[in-house]
mmCIF file of C-alpha atoms in Angstrom:
data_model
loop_
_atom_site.group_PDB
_atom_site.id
_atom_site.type_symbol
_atom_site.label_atom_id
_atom_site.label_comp_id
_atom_site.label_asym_id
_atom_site.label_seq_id
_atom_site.Cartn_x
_atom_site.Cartn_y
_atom_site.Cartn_z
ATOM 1 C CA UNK D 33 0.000 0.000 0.000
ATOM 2 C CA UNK D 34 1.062 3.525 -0.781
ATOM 3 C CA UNK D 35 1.642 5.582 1.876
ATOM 4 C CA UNK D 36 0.413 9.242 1.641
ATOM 5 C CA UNK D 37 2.672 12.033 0.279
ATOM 6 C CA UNK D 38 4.195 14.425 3.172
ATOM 7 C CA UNK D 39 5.367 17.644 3.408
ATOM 8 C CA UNK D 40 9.426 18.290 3.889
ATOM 9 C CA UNK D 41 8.127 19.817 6.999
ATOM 10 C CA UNK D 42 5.993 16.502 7.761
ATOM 11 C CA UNK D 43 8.925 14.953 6.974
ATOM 12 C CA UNK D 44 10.940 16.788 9.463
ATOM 13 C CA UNK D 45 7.892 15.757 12.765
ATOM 14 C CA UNK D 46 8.590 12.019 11.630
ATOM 15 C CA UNK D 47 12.451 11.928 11.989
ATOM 16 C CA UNK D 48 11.900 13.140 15.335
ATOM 17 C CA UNK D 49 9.177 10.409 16.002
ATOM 18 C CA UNK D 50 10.841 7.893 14.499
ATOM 19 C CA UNK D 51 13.706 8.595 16.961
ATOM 20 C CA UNK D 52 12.198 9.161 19.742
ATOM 21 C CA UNK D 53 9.173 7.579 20.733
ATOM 22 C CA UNK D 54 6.359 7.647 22.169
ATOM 23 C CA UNK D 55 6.668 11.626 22.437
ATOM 24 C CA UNK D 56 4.627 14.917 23.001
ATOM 25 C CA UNK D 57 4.082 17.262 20.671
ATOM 26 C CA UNK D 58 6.036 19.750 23.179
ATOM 27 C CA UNK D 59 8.976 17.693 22.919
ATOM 28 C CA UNK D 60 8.931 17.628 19.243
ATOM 29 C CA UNK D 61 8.541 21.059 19.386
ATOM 30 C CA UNK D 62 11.601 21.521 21.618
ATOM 31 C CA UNK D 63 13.939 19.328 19.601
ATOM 32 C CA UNK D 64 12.777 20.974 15.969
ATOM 33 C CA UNK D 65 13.512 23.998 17.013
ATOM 34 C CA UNK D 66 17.227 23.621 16.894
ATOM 35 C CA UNK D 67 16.769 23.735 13.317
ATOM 36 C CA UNK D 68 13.622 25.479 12.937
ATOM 37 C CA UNK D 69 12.117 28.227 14.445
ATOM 38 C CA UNK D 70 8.383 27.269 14.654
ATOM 39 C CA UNK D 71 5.420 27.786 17.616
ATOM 40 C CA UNK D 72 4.255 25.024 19.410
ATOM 41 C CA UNK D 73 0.596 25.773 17.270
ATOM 42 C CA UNK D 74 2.345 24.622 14.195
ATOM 43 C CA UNK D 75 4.145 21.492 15.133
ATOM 44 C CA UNK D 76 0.485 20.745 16.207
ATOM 45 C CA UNK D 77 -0.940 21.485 12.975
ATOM 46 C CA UNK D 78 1.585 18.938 11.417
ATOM 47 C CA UNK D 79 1.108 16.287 14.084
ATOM 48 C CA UNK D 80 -2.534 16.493 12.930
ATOM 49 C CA UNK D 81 -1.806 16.059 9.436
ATOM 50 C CA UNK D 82 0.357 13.309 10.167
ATOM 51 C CA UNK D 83 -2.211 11.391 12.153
ATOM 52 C CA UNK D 84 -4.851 11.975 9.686
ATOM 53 C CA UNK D 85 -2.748 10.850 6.874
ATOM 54 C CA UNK D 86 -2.603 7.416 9.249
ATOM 55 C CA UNK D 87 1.418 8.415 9.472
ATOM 56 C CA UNK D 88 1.337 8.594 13.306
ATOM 57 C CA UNK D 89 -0.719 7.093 16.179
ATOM 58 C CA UNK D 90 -2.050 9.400 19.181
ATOM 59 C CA UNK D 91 -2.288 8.058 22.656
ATOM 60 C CA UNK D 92 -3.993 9.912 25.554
ATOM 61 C CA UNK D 93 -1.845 10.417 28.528
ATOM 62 C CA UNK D 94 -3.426 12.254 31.035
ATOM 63 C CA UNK D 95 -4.354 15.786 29.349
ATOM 64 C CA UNK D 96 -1.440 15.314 26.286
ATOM 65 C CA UNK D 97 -1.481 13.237 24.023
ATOM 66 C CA UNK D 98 2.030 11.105 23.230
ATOM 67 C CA UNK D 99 2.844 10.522 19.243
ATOM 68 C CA UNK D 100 4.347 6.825 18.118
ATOM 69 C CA UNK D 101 5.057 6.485 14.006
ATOM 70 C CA UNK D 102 2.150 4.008 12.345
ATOM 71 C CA UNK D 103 4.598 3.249 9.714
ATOM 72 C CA UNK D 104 8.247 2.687 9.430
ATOM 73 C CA UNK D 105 11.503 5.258 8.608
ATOM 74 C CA UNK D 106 12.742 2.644 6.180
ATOM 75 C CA UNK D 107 9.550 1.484 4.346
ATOM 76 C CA UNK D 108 8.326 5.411 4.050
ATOM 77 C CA UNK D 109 11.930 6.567 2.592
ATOM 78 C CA UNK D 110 12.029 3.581 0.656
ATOM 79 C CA UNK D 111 8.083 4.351 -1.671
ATOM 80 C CA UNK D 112 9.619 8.429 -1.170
ATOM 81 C CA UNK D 113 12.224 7.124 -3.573
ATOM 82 C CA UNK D 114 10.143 5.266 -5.586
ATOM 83 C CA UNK D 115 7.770 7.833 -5.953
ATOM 84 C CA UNK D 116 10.533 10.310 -6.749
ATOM 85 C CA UNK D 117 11.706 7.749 -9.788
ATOM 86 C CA UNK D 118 8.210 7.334 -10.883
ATOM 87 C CA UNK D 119 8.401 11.136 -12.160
ATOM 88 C CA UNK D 120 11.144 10.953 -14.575
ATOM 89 C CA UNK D 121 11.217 9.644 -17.677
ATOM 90 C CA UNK D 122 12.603 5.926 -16.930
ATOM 91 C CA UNK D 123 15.723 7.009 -19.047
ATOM 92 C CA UNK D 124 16.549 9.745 -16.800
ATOM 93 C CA UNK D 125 16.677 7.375 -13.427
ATOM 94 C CA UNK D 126 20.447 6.602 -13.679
ATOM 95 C CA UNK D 127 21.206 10.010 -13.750
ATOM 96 C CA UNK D 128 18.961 11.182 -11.518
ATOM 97 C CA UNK D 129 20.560 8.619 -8.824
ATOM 98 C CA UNK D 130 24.059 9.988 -9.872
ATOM 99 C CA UNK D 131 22.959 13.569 -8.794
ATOM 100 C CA UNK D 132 21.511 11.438 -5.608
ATOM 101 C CA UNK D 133 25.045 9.711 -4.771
ATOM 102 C CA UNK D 134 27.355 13.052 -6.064
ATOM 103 C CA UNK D 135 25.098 15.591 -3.621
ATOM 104 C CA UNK D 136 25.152 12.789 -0.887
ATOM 105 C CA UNK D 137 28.142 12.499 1.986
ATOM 106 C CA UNK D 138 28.619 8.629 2.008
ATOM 107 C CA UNK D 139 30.381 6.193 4.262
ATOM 108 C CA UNK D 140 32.884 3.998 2.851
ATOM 109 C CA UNK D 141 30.490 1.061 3.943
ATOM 110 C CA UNK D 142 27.772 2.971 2.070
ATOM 111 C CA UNK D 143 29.988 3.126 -0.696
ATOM 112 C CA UNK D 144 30.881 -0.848 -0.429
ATOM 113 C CA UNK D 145 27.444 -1.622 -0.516
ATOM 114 C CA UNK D 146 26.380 0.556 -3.867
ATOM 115 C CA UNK D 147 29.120 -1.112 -5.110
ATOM 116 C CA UNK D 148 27.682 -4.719 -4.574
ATOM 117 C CA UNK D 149 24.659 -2.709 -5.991
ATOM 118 C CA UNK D 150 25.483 -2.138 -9.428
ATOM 119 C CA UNK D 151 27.950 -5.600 -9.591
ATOM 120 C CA UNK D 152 24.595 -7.168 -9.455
ATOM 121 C CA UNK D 153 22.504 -5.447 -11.652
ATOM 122 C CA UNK D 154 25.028 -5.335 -14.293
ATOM 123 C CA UNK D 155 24.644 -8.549 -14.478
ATOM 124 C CA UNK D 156 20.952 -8.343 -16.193
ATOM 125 C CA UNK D 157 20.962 -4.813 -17.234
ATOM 126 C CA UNK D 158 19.856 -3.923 -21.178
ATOM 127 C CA UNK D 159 21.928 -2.108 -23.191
ATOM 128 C CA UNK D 160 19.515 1.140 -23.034
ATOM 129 C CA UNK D 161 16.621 1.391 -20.923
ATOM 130 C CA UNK D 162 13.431 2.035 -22.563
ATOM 131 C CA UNK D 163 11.319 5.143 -21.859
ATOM 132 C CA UNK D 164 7.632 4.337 -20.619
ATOM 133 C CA UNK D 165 6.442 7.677 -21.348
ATOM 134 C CA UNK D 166 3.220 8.748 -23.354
ATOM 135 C CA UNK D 167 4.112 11.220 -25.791
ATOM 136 C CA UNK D 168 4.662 14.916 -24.694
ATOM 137 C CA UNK D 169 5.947 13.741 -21.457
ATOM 138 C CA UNK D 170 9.779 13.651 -22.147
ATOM 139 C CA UNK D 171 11.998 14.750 -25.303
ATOM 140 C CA UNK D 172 13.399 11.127 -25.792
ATOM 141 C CA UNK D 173 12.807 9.888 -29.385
ATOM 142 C CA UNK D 174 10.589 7.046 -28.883
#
């Protein structure tokens, strides 16, 4: 199942919750805003979205309510990516991973296991990849 599309600033309530959890929506508040400068009113407004896009689960604790993730860090980065290579032209996804890799600080472990990456799919790649595209779409020559 697809999981809903999320905001960057969605995205940045869910790394917290992902990390630390359960957690208030004051405490998300406090950590995001080392990097962001936002009232507690609109981490709540985000926290809602979140929950009503089935992203997080709400638990009454007392008067607050604590925040746990519904769905996983890797499985939601994992369809983000997919999704992202679902809008270019199916030509255009080894270069659009290059600028991914070149724009990316990687370990050397990271680097090892890309490596094992493209040992195995060169072993059933095609010569060209076709585009899937309906006409208008992209400016390869079908």
């Amino acid at each position: 199942m697809q999981e809903p599309q999320i905001s960057p600033s969605e995205w940045e309530v869910m790394r917290v919750v992902w990390t630390s959890n359960p957690i208030t929506s004051k405490e998300i508040n406090t950590i995001l805003n080392e990097k962001k400068d936002w009232k507690l009113a609109t981490t709540k407004t985000l926290i809602g979205r979140l929950v009503k896009k089935g992203m997080l689960s709400a638990e009454p604790n007392g008067r607050k309510f604590e925040y746990s993730p519904a769905v996983s860090e890797e499985k939601s980065v994992e369809e983000a990516t997919e999704s992202l290579l679902k809008q270019v032209c199916s030509k255009k996804a080894g270069s659009t991973i290059q600028i991914m890799l070149e724009n990316s600080t990687l370990s050397m472990s990271d680097l090892e296991a890309l490596e094992d990456v493209i040992r195995q799919k060169k072993e059933t790649a095609p010569l060209e990849v076709e585009c899937g595209c309906i006409p208008g779409q992209c400016s390869c020559v079908h």
